CSV table of C-alpha atoms and ligand atoms in Angstrom, one decimal:
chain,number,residue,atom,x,y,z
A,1148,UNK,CA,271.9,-27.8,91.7
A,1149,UNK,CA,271.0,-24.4,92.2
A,1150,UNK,CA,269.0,-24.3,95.7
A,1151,UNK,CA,268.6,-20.5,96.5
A,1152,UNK,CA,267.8,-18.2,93.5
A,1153,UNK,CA,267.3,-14.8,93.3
A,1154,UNK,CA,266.7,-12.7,90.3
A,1155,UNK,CA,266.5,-8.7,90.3
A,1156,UNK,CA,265.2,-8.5,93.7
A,1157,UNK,CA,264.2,-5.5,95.2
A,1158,UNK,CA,262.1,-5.1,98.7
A,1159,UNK,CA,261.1,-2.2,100.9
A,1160,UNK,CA,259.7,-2.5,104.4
A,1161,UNK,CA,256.3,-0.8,104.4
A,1162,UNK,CA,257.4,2.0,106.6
A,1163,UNK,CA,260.4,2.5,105.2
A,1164,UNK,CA,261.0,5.5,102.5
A,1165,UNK,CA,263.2,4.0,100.7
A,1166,UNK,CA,264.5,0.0,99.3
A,1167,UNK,CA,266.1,-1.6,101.7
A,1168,UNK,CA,267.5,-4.6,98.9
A,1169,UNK,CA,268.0,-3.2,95.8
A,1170,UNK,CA,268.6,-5.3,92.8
A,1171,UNK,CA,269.6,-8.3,94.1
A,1172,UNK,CA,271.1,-11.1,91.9
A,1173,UNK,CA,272.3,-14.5,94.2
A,1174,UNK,CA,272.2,-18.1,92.9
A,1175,UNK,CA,273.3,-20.9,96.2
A,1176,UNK,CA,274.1,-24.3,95.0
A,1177,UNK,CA,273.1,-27.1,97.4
A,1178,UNK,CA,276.2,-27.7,99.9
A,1179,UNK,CA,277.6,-24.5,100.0
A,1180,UNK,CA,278.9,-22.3,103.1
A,1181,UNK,CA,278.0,-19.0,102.7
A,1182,UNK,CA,279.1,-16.2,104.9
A,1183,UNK,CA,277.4,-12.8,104.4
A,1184,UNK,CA,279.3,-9.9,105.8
A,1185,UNK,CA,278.3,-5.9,105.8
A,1186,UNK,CA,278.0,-3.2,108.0
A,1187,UNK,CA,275.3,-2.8,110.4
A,1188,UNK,CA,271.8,-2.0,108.3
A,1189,UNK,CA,273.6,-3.4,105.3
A,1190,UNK,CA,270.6,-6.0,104.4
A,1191,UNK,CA,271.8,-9.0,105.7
A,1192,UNK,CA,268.7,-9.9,107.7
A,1193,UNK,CA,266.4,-8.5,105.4
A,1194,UNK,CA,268.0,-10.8,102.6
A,1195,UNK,CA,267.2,-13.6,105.2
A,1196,UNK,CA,264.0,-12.4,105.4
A,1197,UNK,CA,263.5,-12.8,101.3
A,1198,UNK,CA,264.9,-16.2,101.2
A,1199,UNK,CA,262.2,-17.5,103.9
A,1200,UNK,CA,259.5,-15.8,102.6
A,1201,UNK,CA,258.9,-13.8,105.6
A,1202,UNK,CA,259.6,-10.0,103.5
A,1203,UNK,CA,256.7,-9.9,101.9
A,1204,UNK,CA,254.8,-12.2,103.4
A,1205,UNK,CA,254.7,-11.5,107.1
A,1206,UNK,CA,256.4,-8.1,106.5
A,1207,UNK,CA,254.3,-6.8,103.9
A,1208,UNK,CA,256.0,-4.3,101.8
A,1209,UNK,CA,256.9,-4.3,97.9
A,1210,UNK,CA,258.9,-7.4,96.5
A,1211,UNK,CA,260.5,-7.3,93.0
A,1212,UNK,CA,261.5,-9.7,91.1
A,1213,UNK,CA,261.5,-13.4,91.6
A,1214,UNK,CA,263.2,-15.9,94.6
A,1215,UNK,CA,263.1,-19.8,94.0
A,1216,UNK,CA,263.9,-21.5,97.3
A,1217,UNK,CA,264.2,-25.8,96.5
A,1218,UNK,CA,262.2,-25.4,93.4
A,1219,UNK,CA,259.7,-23.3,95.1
A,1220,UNK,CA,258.2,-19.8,93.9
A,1221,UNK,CA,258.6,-18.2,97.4
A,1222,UNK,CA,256.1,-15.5,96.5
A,1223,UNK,CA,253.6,-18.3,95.9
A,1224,UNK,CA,254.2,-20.6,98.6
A,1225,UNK,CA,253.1,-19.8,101.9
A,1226,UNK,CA,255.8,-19.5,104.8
A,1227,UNK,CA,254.3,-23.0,106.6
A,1228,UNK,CA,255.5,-24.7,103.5
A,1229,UNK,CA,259.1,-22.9,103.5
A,1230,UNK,CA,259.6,-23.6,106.7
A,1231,UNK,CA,260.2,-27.7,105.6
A,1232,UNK,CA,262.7,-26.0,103.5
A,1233,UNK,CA,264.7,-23.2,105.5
A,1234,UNK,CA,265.6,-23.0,108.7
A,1235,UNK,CA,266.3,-19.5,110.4
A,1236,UNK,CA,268.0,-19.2,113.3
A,1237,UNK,CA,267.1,-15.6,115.0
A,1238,UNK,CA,270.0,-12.8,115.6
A,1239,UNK,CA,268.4,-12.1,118.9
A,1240,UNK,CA,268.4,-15.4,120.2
A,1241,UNK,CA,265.8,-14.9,122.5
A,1242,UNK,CA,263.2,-14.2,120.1
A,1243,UNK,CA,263.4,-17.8,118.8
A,1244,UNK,CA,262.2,-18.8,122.5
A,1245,UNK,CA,258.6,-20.3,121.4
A,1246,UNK,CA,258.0,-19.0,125.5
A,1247,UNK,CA,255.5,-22.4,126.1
A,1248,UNK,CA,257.4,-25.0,126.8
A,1249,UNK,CA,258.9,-25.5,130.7
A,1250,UNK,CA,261.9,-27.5,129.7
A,1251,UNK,CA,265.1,-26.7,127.3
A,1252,UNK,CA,264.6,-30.5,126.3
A,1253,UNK,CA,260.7,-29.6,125.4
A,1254,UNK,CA,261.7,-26.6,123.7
A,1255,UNK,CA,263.8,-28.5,121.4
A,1256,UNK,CA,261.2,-30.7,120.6
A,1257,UNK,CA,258.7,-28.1,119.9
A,1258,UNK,CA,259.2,-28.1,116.5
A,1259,UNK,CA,259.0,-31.7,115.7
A,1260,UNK,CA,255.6,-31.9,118.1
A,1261,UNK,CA,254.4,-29.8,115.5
A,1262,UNK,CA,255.2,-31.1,112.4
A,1263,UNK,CA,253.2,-34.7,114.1
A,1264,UNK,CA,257.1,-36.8,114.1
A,1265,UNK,CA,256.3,-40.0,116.6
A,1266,UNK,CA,257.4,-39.5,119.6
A,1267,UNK,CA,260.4,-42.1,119.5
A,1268,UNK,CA,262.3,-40.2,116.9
A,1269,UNK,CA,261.5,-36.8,118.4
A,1270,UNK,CA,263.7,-38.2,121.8
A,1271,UNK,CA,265.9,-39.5,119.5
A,1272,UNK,CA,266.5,-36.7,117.3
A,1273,UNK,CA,266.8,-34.5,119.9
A,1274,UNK,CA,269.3,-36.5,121.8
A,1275,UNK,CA,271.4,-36.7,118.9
A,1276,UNK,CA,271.3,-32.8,118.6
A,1277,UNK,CA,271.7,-31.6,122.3
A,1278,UNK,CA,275.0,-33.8,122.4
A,1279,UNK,CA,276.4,-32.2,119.4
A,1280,UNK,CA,276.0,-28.9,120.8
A,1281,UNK,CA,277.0,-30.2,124.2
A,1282,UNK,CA,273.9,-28.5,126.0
A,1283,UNK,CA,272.9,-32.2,127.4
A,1284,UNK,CA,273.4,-30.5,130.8
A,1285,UNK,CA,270.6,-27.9,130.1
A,1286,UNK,CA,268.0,-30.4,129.5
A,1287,UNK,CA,265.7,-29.9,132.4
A,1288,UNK,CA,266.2,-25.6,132.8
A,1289,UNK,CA,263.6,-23.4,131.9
A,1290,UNK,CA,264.8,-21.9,128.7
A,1291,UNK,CA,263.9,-18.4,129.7
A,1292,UNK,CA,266.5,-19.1,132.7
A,1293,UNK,CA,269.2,-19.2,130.3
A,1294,UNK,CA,272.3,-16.8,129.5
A,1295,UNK,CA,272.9,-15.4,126.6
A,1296,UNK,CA,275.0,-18.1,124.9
A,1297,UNK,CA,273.3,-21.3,126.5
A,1298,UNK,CA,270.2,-19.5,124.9
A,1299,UNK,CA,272.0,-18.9,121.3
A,1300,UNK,CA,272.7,-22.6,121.6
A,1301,UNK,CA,269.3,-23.9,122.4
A,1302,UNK,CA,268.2,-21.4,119.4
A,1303,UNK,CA,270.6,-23.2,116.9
A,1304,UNK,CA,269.8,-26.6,118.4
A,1305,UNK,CA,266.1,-26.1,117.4
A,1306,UNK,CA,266.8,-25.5,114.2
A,1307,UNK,CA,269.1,-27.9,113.2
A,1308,UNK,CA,266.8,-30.5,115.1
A,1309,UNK,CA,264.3,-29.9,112.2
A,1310,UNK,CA,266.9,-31.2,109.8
A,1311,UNK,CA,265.8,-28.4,107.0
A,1312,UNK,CA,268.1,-28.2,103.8
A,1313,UNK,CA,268.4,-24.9,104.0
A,1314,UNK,CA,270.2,-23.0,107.0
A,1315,UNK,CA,270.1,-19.2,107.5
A,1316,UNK,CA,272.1,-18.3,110.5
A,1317,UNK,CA,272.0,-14.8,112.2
A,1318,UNK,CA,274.6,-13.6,113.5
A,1319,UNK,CA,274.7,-17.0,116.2
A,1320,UNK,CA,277.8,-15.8,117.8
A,1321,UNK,CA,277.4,-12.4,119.2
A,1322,UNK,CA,276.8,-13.9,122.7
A,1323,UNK,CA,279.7,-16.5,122.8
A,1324,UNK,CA,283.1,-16.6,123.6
A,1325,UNK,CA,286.1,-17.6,121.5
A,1326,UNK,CA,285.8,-20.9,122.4
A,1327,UNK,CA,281.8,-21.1,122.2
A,1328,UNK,CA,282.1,-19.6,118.6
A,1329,UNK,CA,285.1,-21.9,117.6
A,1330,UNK,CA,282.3,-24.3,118.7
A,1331,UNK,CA,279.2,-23.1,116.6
A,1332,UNK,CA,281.5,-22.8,113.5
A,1333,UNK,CA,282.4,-26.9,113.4
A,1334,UNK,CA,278.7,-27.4,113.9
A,1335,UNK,CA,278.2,-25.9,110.3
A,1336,UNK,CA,281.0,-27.2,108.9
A,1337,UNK,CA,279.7,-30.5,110.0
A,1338,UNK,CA,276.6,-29.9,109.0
A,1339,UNK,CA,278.0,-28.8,105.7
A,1340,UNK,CA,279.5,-32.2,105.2
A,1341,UNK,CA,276.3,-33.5,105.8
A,1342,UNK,CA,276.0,-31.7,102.9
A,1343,UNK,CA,273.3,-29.0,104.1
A,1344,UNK,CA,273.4,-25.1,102.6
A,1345,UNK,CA,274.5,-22.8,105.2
A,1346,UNK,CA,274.0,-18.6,104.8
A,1347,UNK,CA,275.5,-17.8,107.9
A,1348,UNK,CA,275.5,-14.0,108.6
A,1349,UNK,CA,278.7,-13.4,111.2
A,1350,UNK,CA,280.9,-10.4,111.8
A,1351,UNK,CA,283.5,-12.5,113.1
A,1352,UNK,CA,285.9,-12.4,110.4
A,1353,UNK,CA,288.8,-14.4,111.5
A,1354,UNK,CA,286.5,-17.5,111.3
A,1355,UNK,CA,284.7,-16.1,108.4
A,1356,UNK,CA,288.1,-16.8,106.6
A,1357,UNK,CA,288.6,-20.0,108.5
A,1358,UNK,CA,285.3,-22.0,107.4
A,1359,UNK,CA,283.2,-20.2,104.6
A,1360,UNK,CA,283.4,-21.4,101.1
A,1361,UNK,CA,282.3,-18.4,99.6
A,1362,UNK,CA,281.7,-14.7,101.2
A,1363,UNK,CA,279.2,-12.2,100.2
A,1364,UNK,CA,279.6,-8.8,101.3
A,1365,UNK,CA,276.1,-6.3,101.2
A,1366,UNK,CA,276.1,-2.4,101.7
A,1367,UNK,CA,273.3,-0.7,101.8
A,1368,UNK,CA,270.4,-3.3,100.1
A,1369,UNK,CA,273.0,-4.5,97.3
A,1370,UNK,CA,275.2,-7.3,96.9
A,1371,UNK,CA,278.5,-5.4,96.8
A,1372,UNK,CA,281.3,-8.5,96.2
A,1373,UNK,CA,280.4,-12.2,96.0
A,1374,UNK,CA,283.0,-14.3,95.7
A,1375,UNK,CA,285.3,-17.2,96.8
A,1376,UNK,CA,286.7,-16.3,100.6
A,1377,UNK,CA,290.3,-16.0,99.7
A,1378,UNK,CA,289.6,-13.6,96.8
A,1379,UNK,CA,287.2,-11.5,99.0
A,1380,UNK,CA,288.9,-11.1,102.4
A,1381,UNK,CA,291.8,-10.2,101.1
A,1382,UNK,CA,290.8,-7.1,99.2
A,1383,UNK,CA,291.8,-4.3,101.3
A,1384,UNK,CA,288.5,-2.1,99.8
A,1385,UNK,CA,286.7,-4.3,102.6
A,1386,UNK,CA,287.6,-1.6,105.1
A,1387,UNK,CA,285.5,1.0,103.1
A,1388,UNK,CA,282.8,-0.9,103.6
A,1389,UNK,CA,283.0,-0.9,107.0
A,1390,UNK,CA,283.8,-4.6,107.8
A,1391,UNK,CA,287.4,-5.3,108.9
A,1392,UNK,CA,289.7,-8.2,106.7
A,1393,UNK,CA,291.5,-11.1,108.5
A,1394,UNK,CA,294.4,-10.5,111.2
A,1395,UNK,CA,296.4,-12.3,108.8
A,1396,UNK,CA,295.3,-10.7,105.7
A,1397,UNK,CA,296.0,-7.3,107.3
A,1398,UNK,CA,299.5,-8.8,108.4
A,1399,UNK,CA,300.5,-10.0,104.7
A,1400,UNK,CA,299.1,-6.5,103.0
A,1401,UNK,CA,301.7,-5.1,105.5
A,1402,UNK,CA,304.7,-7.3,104.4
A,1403,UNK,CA,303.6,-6.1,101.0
A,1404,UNK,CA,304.1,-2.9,101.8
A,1405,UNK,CA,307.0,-3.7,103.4
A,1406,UNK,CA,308.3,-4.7,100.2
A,1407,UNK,CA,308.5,-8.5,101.2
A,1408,UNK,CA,307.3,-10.1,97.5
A,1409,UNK,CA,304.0,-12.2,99.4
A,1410,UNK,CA,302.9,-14.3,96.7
A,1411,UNK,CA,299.0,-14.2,97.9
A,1412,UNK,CA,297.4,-12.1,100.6
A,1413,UNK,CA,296.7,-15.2,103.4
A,1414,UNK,CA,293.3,-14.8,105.3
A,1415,UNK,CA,294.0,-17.6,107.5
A,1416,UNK,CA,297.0,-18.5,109.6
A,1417,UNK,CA,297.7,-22.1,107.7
A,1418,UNK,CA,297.6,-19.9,104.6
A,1419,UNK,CA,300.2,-17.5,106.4
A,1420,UNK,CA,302.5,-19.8,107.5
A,1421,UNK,CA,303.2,-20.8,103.9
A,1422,UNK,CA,303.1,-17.9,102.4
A,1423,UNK,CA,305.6,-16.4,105.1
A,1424,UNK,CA,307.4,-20.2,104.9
A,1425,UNK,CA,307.8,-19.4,101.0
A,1426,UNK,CA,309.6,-16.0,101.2
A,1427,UNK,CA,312.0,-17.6,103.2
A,1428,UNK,CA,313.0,-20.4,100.8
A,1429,UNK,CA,313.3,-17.8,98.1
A,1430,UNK,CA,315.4,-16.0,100.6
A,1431,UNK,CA,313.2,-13.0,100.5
A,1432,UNK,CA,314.2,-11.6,103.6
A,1433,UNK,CA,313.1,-13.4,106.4
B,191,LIG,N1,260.9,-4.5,110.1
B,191,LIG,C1,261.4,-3.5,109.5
B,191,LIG,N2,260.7,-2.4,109.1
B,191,LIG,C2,261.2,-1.3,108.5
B,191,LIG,N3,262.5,-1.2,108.2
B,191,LIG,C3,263.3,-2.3,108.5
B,191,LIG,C4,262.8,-3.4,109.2
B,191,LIG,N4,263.9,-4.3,109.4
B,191,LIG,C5,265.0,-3.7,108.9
B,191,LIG,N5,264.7,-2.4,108.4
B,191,LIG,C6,265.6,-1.5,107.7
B,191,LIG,O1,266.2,-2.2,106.6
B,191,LIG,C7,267.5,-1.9,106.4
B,191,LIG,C8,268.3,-3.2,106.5
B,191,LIG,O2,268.2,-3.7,107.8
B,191,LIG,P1,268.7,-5.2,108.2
B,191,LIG,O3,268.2,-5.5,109.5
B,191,LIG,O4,268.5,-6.1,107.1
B,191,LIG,O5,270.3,-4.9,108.2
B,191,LIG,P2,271.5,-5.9,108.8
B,191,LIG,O6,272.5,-5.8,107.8
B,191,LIG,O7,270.9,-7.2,109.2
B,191,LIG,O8,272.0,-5.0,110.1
B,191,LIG,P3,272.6,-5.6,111.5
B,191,LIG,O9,274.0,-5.9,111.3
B,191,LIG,O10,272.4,-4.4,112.4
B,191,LIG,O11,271.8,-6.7,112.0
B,191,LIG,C9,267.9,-0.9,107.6
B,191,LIG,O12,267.8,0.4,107.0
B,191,LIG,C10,266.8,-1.1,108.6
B,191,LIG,O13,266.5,0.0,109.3
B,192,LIG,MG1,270.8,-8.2,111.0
């Protein structure tokens, strides 16, 4: 079932001269991890900003169009309503802070005080959630004491705690490490076989190719590719767009043109061991 629909959509910021989406055409179906890629000012947050009814309802500015988020005419439904539906999790992840609570543990509750949950399943919910990001051990800071990366994680935890069936993800990686990324991509993939819709915006391309199902690359305000990973990351017209492809990607269009007969371009390093494995059965060289 089709989750996320978007038909001819167009936007413009109020103070800005020209669109900053410009006929934009995106159908999600429920389950899917999505990755949207694109060069800085590409869109990417401002198609976030469509999906959750924040541009034009907060934002102001012109929408065309139409957007149909669970069902729900998003230019009819007011953003308090959406908000059961989509989860956003901020790019700057200190602008999530809701800056009233004293406690990381209270902040993660915030959202569930809100929405009236008893306060049983509110503990319980966000036990559960602070021990699958492993930030148990922040419980009792002050969230505006944290780093940049404790904070991205207290930013995701608050979202997820919510349980929405949509996720849009901002960029949720800029301040972590290898290993603190590695970390926030099996979250969504678990939460993907929880069987939640994921939009996860992420330069990172290596795990891009690693965990989305499906990539969607913007330049500026359009939807410029949309397609299955594989097929997309391994198109070397990615680098005109300013976004780089997969180490091994770039690796395998060099064998190519090498002369080595690569059957497919891998974008992941499983993917490149067999295609590298196969040349040498065929005893292409290697
Ligand atoms: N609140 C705003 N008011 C006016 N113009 C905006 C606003 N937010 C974004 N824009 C403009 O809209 C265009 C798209 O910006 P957007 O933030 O969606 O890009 P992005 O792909 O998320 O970039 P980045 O990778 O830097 O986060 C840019 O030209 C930007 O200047
Ligand atoms: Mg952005």
């Amino acid at each position: 079932m089709a989750c996320i629909e978007l038909k001819q959509v167009s936007y413009r910021y109020p103070t800005s001269k020209t669109a900053n989406l410009k006929e934009v055409n995106l159908t999600v179906e429920s389950g899917e991890f999505i990755a949207v890629i694109g060069r800085n000012e590409a869109g990417k947050t401002t198609l976030c900003n469509v999906i959750r009814g924040f541009a034009p309802h907060f934002y102001q500015g012109k929408l065309s169009g139409s957007v149909h988020v669970n069902g729900k005419d998003v230019l009819r439904t007011e953003i308090g309503d959406l908000s059961w539906d989509v989860g956003y999790v901020f790019q700057n992840p200190f602008n999530q802070n809701s800056g009233v609570k004293a406690t990381v543990y209270e902040e993660i509750s915030y959202g569930l005080e809100n929405l009236g949950i008893p306060r049983r399943e509110i503990f319980d919910r966000v036990d559960e959630v602070i021990n699958l990001l492993g930030i148990a051990y922040l419980a009792d800071k002050h969230p505006m004491k944290l780093s940049g990366g404790q904070c991205q994680r207290v930013a995701l935890a608050s979202i997820i705690v919510m349980e929405p069936a949509i996720l849009l993800i901002d960029e949720p990686t800029s301040q972590l490490d290898p290993k603190g990324t590695e970390d926030v991509f099996k979250i969504i993939d678990m939460l993907k076989k929880k069987g939640k819709t994921t939009i996860l915006v992420e330069h990172k391309i290596d795990r891009v190719a690693e965990y989305a199902d499906r990539v969607i690359l913007m330049d500026e305000g359009r939807i410029v590719r949309d397609g299955p990973a594989a097929q997309i990351l391994s198109d070397p017209a990615l680098l005109e767009y300013g976004v780089t492809l997969p180490q091994t990607a770039l690796l395998g269009l060099r064998l190519r043109e090498e002369g080595l007969p690569l059957e497919r371009i891998p974008i992941t390093i499983d993917q490149a061991a067999v295609s590298i494995g196969a040349l040498r059965k065929e005893g292409g060289g290697i």
